[in-house]
Coordinates of C-alpha atoms in Angstrom, one line a residue:
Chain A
X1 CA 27.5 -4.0 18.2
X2 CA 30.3 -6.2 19.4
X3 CA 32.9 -4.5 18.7
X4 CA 37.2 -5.6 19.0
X5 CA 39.9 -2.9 20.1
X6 CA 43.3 -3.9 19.0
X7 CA 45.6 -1.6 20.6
X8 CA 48.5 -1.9 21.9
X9 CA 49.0 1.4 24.0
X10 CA 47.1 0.9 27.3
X11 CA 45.5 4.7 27.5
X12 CA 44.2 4.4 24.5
X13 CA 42.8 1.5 24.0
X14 CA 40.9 2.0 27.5
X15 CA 39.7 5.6 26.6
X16 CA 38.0 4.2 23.0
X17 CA 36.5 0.9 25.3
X18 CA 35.3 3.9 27.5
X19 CA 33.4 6.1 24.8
X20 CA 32.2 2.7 23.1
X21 CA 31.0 0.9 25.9
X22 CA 28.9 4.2 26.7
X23 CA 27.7 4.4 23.5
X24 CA 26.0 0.7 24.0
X25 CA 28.2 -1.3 22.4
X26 CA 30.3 -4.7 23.8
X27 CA 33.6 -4.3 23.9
X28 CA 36.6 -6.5 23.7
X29 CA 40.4 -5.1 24.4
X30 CA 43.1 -6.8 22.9
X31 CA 46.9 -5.4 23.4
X32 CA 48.3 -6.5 19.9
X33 CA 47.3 -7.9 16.7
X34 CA 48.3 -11.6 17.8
X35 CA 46.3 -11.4 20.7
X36 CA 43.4 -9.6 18.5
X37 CA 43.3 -12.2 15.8
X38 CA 43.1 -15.2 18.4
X39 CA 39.9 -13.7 20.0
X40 CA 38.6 -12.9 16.3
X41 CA 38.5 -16.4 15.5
X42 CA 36.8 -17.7 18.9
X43 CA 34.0 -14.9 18.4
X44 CA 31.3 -13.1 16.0
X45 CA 32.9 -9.2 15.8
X46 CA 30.5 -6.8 14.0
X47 CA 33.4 -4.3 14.1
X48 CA 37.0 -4.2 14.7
X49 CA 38.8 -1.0 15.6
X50 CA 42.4 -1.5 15.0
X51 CA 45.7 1.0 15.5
X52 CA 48.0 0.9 13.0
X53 CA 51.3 0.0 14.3
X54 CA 51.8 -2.9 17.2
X55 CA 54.2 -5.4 18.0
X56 CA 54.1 -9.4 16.9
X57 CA 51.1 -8.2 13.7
X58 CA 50.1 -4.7 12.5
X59 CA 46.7 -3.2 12.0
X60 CA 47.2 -4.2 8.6
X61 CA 48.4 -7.3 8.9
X62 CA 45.3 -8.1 11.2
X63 CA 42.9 -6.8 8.4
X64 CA 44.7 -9.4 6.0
X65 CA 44.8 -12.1 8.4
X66 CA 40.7 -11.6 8.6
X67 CA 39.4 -11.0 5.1
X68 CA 41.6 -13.9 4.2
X69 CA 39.5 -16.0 6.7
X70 CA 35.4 -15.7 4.9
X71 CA 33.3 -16.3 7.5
X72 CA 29.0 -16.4 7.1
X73 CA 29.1 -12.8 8.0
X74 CA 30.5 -9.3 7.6
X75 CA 33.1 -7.8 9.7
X76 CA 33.6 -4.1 9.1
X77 CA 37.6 -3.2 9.7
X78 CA 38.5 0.4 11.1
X79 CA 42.0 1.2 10.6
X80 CA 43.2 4.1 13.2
X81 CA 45.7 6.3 11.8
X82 CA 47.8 9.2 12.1
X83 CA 49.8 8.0 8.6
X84 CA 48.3 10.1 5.7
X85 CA 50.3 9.6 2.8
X86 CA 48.4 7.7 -0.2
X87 CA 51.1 4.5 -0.1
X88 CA 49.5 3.3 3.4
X89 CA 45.9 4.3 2.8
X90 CA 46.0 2.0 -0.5
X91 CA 48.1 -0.8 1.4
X92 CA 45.6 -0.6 4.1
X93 CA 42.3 -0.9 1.3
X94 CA 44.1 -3.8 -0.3
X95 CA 44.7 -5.1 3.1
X96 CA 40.5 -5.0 3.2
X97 CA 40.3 -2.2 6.0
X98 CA 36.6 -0.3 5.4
X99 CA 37.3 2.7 6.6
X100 CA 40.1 5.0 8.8
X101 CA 39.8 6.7 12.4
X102 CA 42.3 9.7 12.7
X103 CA 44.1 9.4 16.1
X104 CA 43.9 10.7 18.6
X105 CA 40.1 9.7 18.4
X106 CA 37.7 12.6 18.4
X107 CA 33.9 11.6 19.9
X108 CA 32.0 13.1 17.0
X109 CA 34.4 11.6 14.3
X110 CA 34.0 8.2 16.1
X111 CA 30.1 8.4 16.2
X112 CA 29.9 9.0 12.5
X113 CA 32.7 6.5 11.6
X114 CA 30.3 3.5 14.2
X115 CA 27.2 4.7 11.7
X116 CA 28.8 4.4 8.6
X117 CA 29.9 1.2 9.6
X118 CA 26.5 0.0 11.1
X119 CA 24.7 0.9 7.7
X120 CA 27.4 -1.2 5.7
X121 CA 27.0 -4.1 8.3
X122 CA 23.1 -4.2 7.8
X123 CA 23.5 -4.1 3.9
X124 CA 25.9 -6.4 4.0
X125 CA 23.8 -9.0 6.2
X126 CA 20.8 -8.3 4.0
X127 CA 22.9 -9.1 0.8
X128 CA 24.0 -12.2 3.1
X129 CA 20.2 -13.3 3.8
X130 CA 19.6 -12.5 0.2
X131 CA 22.0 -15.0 -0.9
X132 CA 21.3 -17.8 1.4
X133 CA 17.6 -17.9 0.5
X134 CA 18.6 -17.9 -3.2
X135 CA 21.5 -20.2 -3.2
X136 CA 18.1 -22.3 -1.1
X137 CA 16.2 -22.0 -3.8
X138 CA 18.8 -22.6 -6.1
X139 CA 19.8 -25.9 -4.7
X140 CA 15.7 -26.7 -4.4
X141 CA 15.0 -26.3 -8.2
X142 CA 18.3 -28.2 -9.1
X143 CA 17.3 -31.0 -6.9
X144 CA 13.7 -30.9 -8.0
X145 CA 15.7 -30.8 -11.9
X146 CA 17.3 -33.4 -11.2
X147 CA 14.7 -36.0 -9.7
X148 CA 12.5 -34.7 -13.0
X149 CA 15.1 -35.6 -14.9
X150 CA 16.0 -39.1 -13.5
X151 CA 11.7 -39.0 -13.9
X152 CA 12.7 -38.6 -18.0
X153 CA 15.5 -41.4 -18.1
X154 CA 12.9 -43.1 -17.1
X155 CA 10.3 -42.4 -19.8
X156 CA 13.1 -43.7 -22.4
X157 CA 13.4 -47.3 -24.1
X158 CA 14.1 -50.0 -20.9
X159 CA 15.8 -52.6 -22.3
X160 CA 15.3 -55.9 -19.6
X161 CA 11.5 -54.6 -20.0
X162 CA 11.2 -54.7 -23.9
X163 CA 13.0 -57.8 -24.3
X164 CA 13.9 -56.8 -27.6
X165 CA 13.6 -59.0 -31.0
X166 CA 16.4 -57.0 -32.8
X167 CA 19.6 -55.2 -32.3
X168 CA 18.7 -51.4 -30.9
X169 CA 21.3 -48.8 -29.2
X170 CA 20.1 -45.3 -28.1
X171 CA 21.9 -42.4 -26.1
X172 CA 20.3 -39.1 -24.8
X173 CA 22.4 -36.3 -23.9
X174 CA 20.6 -33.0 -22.6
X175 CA 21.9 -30.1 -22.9
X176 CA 20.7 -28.9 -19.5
X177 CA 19.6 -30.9 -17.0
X178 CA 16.5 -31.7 -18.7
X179 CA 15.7 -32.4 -22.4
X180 CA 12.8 -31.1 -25.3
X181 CA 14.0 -34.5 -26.9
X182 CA 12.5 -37.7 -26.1
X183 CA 12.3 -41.3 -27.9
X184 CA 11.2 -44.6 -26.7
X185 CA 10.0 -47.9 -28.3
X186 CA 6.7 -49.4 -27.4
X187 CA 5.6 -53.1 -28.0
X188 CA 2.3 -52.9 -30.5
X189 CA 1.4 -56.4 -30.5
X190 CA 3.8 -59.4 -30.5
X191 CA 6.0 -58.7 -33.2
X192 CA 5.1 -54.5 -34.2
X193 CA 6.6 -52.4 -32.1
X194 CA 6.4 -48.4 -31.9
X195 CA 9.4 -46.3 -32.4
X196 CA 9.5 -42.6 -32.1
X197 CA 11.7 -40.0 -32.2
X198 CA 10.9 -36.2 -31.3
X199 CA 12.2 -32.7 -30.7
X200 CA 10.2 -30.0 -28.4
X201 CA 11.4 -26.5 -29.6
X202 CA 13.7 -24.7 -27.4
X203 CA 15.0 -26.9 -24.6
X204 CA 15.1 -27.0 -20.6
X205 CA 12.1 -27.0 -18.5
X206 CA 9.6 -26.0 -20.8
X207 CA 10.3 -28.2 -23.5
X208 CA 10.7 -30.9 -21.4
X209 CA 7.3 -30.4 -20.3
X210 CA 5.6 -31.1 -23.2
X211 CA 8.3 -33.9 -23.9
X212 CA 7.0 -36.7 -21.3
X213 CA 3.1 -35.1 -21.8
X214 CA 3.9 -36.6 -24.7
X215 CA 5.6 -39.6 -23.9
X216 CA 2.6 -40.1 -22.0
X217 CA 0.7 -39.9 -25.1
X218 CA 2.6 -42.5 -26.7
X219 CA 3.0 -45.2 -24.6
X220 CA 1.6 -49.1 -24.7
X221 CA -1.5 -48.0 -22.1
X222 CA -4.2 -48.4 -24.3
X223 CA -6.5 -46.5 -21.9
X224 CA -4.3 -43.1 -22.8
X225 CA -1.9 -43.7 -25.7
X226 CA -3.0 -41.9 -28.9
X227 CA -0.8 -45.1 -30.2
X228 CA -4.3 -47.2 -30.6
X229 CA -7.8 -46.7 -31.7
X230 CA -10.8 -47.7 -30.2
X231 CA -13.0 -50.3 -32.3
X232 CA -15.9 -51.1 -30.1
X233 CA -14.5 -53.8 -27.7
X234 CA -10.9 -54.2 -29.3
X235 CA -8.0 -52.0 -30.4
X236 CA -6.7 -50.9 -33.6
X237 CA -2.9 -49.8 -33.9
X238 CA -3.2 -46.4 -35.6
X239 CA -0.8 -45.9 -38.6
X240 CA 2.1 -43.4 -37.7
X241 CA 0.0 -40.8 -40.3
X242 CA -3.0 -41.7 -38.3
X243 CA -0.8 -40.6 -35.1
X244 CA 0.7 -37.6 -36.4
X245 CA -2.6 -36.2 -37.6
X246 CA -3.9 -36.8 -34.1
X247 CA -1.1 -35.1 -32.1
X248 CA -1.2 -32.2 -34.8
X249 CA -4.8 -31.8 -33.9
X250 CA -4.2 -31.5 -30.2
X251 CA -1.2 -29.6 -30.3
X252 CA -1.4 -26.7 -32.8
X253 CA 0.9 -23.8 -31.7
X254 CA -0.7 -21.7 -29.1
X255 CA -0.2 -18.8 -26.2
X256 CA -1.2 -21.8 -23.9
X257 CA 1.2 -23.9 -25.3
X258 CA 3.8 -20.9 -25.1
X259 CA 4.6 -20.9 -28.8
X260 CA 5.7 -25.2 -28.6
X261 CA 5.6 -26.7 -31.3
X262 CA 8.1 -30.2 -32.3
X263 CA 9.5 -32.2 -35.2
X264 CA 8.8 -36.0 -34.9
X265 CA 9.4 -39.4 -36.9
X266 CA 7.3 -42.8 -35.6
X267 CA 7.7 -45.2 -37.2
X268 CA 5.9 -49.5 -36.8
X269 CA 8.8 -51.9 -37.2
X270 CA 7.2 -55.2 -38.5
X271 CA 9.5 -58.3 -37.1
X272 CA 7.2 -60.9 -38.8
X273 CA 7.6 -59.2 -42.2
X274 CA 10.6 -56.3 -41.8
X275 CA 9.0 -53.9 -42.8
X276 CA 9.9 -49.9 -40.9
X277 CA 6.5 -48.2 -41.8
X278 CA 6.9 -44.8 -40.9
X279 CA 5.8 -40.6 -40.9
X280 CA 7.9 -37.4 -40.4
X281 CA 6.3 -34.6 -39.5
X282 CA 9.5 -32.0 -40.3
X283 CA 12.0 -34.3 -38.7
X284 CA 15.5 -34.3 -39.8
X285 CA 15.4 -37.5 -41.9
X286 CA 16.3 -41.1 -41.1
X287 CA 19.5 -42.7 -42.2
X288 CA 19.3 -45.9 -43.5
X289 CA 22.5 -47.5 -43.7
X290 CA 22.7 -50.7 -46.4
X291 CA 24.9 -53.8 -46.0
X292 CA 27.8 -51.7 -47.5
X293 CA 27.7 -49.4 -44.9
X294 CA 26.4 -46.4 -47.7
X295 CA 23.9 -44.3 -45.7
X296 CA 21.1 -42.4 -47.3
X297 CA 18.6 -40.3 -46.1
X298 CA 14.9 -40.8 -46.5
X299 CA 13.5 -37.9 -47.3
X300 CA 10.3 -36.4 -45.7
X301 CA 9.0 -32.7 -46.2
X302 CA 6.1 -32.9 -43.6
X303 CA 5.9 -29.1 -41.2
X304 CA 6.5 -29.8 -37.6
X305 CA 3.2 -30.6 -35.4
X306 CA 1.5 -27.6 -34.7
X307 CA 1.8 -25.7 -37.3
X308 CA -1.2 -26.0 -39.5
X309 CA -4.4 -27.1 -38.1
X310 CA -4.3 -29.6 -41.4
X311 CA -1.0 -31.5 -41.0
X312 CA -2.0 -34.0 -43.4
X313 CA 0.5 -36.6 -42.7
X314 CA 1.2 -39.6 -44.9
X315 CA 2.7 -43.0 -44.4
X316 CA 5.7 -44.5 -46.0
X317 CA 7.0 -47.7 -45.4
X318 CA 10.6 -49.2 -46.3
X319 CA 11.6 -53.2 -46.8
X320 CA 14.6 -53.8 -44.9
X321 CA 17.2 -56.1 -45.4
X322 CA 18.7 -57.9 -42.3
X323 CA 21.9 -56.4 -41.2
X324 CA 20.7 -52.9 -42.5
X325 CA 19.9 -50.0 -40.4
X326 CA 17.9 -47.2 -39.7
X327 CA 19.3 -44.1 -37.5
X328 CA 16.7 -41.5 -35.6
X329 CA 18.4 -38.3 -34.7
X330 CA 17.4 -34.8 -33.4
X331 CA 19.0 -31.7 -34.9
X332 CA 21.4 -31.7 -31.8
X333 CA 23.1 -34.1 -34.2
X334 CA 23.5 -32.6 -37.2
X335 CA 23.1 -28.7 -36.4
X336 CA 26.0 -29.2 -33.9
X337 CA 28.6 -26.3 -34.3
X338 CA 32.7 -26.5 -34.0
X339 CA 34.3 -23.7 -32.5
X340 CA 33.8 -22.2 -36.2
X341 CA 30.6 -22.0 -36.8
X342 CA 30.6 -25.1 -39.0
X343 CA 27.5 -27.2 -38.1
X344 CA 28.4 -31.5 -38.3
X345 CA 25.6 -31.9 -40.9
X346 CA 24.1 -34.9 -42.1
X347 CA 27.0 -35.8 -44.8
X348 CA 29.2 -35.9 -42.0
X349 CA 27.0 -38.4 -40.0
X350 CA 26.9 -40.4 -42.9
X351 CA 30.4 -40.4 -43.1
X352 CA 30.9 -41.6 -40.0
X353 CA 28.5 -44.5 -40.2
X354 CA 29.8 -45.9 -43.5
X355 CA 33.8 -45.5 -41.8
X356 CA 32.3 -47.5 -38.5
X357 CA 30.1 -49.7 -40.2
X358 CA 31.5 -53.2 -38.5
X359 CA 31.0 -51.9 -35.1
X360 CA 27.7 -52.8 -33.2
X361 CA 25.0 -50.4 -33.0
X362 CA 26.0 -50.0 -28.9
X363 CA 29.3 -49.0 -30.2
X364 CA 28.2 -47.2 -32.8
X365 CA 26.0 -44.9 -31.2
X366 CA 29.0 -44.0 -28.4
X367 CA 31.5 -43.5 -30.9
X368 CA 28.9 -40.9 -33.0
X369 CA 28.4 -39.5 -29.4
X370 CA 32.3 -39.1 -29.1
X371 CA 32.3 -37.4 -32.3
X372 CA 30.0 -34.9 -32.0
X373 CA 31.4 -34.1 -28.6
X374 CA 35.1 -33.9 -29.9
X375 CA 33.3 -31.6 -33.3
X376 CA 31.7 -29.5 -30.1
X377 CA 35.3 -29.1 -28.8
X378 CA 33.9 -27.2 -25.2
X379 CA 33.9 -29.2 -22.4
X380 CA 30.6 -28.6 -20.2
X381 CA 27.2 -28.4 -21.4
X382 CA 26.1 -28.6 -25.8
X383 CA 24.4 -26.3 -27.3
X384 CA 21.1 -28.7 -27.8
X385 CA 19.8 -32.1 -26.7
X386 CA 21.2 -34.6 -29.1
X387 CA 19.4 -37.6 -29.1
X388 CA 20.3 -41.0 -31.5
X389 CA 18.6 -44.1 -32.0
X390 CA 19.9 -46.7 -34.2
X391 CA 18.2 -49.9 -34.9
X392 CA 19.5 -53.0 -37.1
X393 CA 17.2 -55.5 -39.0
X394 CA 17.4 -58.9 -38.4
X395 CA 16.1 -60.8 -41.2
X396 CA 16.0 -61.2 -44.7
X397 CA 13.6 -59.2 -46.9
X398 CA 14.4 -57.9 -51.3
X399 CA 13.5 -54.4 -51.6
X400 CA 11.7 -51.4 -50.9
X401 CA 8.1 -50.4 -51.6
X402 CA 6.9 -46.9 -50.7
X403 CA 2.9 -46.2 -50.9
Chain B
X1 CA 65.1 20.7 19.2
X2 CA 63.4 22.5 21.7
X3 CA 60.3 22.6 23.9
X4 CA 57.5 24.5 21.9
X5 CA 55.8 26.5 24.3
X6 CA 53.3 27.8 22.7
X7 CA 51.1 24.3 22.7
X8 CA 49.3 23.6 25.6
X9 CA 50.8 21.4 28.4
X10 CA 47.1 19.4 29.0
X11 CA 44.2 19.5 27.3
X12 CA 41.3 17.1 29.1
X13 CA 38.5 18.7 27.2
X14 CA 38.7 15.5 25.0
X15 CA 39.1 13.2 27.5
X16 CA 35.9 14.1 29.3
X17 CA 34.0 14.2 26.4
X18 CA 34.7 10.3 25.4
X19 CA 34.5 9.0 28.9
X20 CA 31.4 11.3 29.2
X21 CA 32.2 12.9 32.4
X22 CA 32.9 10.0 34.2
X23 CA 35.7 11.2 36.7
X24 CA 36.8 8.4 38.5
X25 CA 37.4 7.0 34.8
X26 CA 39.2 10.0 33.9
X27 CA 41.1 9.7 36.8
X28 CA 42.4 6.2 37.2
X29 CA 43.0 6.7 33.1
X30 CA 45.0 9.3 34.1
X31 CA 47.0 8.2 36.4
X32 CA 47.9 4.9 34.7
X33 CA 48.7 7.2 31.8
X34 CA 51.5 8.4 33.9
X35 CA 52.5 5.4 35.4
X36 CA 53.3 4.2 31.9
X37 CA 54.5 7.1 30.6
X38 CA 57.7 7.1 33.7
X39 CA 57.7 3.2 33.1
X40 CA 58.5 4.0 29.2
X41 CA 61.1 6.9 29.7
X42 CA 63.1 4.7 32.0
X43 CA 62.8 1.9 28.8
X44 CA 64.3 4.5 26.3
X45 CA 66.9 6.5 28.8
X46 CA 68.0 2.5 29.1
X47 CA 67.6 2.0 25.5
X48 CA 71.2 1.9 23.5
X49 CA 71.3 5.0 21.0
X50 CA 72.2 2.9 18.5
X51 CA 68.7 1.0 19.0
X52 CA 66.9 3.8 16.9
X53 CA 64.7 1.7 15.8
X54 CA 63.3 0.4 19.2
X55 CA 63.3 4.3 20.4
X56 CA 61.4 5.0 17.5
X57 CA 58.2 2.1 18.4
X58 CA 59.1 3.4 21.9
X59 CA 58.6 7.2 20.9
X60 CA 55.7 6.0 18.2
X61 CA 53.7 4.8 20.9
X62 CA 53.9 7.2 23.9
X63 CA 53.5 10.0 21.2
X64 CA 50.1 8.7 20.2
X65 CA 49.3 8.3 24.2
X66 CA 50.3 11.8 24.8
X67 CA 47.9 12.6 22.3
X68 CA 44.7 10.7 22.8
X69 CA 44.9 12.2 26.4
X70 CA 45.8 16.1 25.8
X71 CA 49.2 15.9 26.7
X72 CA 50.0 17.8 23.9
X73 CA 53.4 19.1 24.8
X74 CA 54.7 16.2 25.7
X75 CA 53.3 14.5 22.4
X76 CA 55.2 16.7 20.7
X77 CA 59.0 16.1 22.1
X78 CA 58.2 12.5 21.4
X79 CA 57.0 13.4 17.8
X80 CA 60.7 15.0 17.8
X81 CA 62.2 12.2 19.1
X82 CA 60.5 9.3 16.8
X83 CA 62.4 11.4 14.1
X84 CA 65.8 11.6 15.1
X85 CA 66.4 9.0 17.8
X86 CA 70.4 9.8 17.8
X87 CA 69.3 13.0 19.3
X88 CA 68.2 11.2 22.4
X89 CA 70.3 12.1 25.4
X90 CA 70.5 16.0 24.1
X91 CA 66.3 15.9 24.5
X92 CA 66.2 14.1 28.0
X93 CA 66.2 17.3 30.1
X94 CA 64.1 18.5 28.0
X95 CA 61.5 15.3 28.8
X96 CA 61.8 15.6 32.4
X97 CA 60.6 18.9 32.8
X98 CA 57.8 18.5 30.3
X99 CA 57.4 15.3 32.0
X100 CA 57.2 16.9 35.4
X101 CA 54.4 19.6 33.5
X102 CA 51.9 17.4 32.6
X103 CA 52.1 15.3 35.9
X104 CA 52.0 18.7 37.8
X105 CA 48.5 19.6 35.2
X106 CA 47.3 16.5 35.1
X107 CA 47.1 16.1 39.1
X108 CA 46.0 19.4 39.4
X109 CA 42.9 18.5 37.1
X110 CA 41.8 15.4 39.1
X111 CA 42.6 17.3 42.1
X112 CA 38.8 18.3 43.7

């Protein structure tokens, strides 16, 4: 071991370099604490051997001076001592000394004191090597968390690609660095267009998983969207029923799929005739919020996909008027809990959309965001992905018909 | 304050058995022992009674010296000292013959 003698009294300190440096170890002499604390900070000690009282810094000012200095490894303080009484000892272990050395120094008391110290310097640079290769693989998941993620804000709505007909605002905040929600909106033809909305159970890697497999699913690439069906050389757009039926048949709740199962609304906004034709399968419902501003839910009672093997989803489809809107949420939204256990709930939501009615749906969707945030009342990560979509109609249409 | 005669003048048992045997260690440790030890004598017989603190440091260290190398007698009129400084000039003829003791046992035990 290296080891640092801070002694001031000449005899000593040579008679302890004497019995160490036999014993194998390195040896460096210092004659107070000053000087022992400059050659501490220009070297690696494994062990420093200090007496008590010196001029210009005291054994336990020395200890002080180096615990309050971390450096990427251990250095195991020996205090030597001929003070006994409990008020030094505990000043001393506050100070951060490890362990004491009666004076004068006795060989066998010495060798026991270096092993003591030795197996305390190993553990301690195991614990050391312990936490460097998991702080590694700490920083390797996060960064590998984060490029997935930066891989989902990718997967959601792009709006200079879309070139969007009609006013749309959307917002995504995870509640760890990855979401189980998801949402995008996918051109159909030249004036349908896709939009879903949809919840993996649980949330984090897992659920996010499953989240952009499905995104996958539902995306414009005829070749692998379940978005389309094949009619010998052409493609049909599949009714959102016709979609949810398919996903529930290929993703019924398994041990493969670790238990996953999600809620989901998609829904095939008609520009040409405004028309929002749509199926739940147990999503919280859609808001749709009238020229008034008076926002009522649309009621669906579908079970989430996956689980019964037959879902048996149906289509509805609503007549919208221009100016009205139609809000997608998760349960982030409306399950969200204050500091009391209250949850936001949809009445609140509703609320809060008729009170900010004249802003646009960009502004709308922030200010909701703000909201729930300020109803949160932590700062740091939420309790669950909440995810919004809110899209506004753009032209005229009379009234509702549901089928 | 007295001289207690009953501990020993010089132990080196100790001594040996850190520097392992090594005489000419033992012996130039020795000797530097006692060159410090006369320098640090003539320090407090110059040292101002009413300095008791710097008698004390003074005492502190030589006692812990004394000890590490056997000179137990010694170590002990120091340890008397440290604790009541005022009582310096009463202990001084005490020092030099206890002094004059351990030099005397001392050279005698590097002596071949």
């Amino acid at each position: 071991m290296k080891i640092l003698i801070a002694e001031d009294d000449s005899t000593s300190r040579k008679l302890l370099a004497k019995s160490l440096t036999n014993m194998g170890h390195e040896v460096v002499e210092a004659h107070d604490g000053e000087q022992a604390w400059g050659y501490f900070k220009e070297n690696r000690f494994a062990l420093v051997i200090t007496d008590w009282e010196m001029p210009r810094c005291t054994g336990v000012e020395l200890c002080a001076k180096i615990r309050s200095n971390p450096r990427n490894h251990y250095s195991f303080v020996i205090l030597l001592t001929v003070k006994g009484d409990k008020e030094s000892l505990i000043a001393a272990f506050e100070a951060g000394a490890d362990e004491f050395l009666s004076k004068p120094v006795d060989r066998a008391e010495l060798m026991a004191r270096l092993r003591s110290a030795q197996r305390v310097i190993e553990l301690e640079a195991k614990l050391r090597q312990r936490y460097v290769e998991l702080d590694n693989a700490h920083r390797m998941i996060k960064k590998d968390l984060e490029a997935a993620a930066r891989i989902q804000q990718s997967l959601l709505p792009n709006r200079e690609n879309l070139n969007l007909p009609f006013e749309v605002a959307w917002s995504l905040l995870p509640c760890e660095e990855l979401a189980g929600d998801i949402f995008n909106i996918i051109p159909l033809d030249d004036h349908r267009w896709g939009i879903y909305l949809l919840d993996v159970s649980g949330h984090g890697v897992a659920s996010a998983l499953m989240s952009v497999t499905l995104s996958r699913l539902l995306s414009a690439n005829k070749e692998q969207s379940i978005l389309y069906g094949r009619q010998g050389n052409s493609w049909d757009i599949l009714s959102p029923a016709q979609v949810l039926n398919r996903l529930n048949d290929q993703f019924q709740i398994s041990e493969e799929t670790g238990g996953q199962y999600f809620t989901m609304v998609y829904g095939i906004y008609n520009t040409k005739t405004m028309t929002f034709k749509y199926s739940s399968a147990g999503h919280p419902p859609l808001l749709r919020v009238d020229l008034d501003g008076v926002a009522t839910m649309i009621e669906a009672h579908h079970l989430p996909i996956g689980f019964l093997p037959e879902g048996e989803y149906t289509d509805k489809i609503l007549l919208l008027r221009s100016g009205e809107r139609l809000v997608f949420y998760s349960d982030g939204v409306v399950e969200m809990p204050n500091q009391e256990d209250e949850l936001f709930g949809q009445q609140r939501l509703a609320d809060h959309l008729q009170h900010h009615a004249a802003e646009t749906s960009e502004e709308l969707v922030q200010s909701i965001e703000k909201e729930i945030q300020r109803w949160y009342g932590l700062s740091g990560s939420l309790p669950d992905d909440v995810s919004l979509l809110i899209l506004r109609a753009s032209a005229e249409l009379v009234e509702d018909i549901y089928i | 304050m007295t001289i207690n005669l009953h501990l020993p003048v010089f132990e080196v048992d100790r001594v040996r058995e850190l520097a392992e045997g090594d005489e000419e260690f033992i012996s130039d440790l020795l000797l530097g022992f006692l060159d410090d030890l006369q320098e640090k004598l003539d320090t407090i017989r110059r040292t101002s009674l009413q300095e008791a603190d710097q008698i004390k440091l003074l005492c502190h260290a030589m006692k812990g010296a004394c000890r590490n190398v056997g000179a137990v007698r010694l170590a002990d009129l120091f340890f008397q000292l440290e604790s009541t400084p005022e009582l310096g000039h009463e202990l001084f003829p005490q020092f030099e013959l206890v002094v004059f003791e351990t030099a005397t046992s001392i050279k005698a035990t590097l002596r071949p």
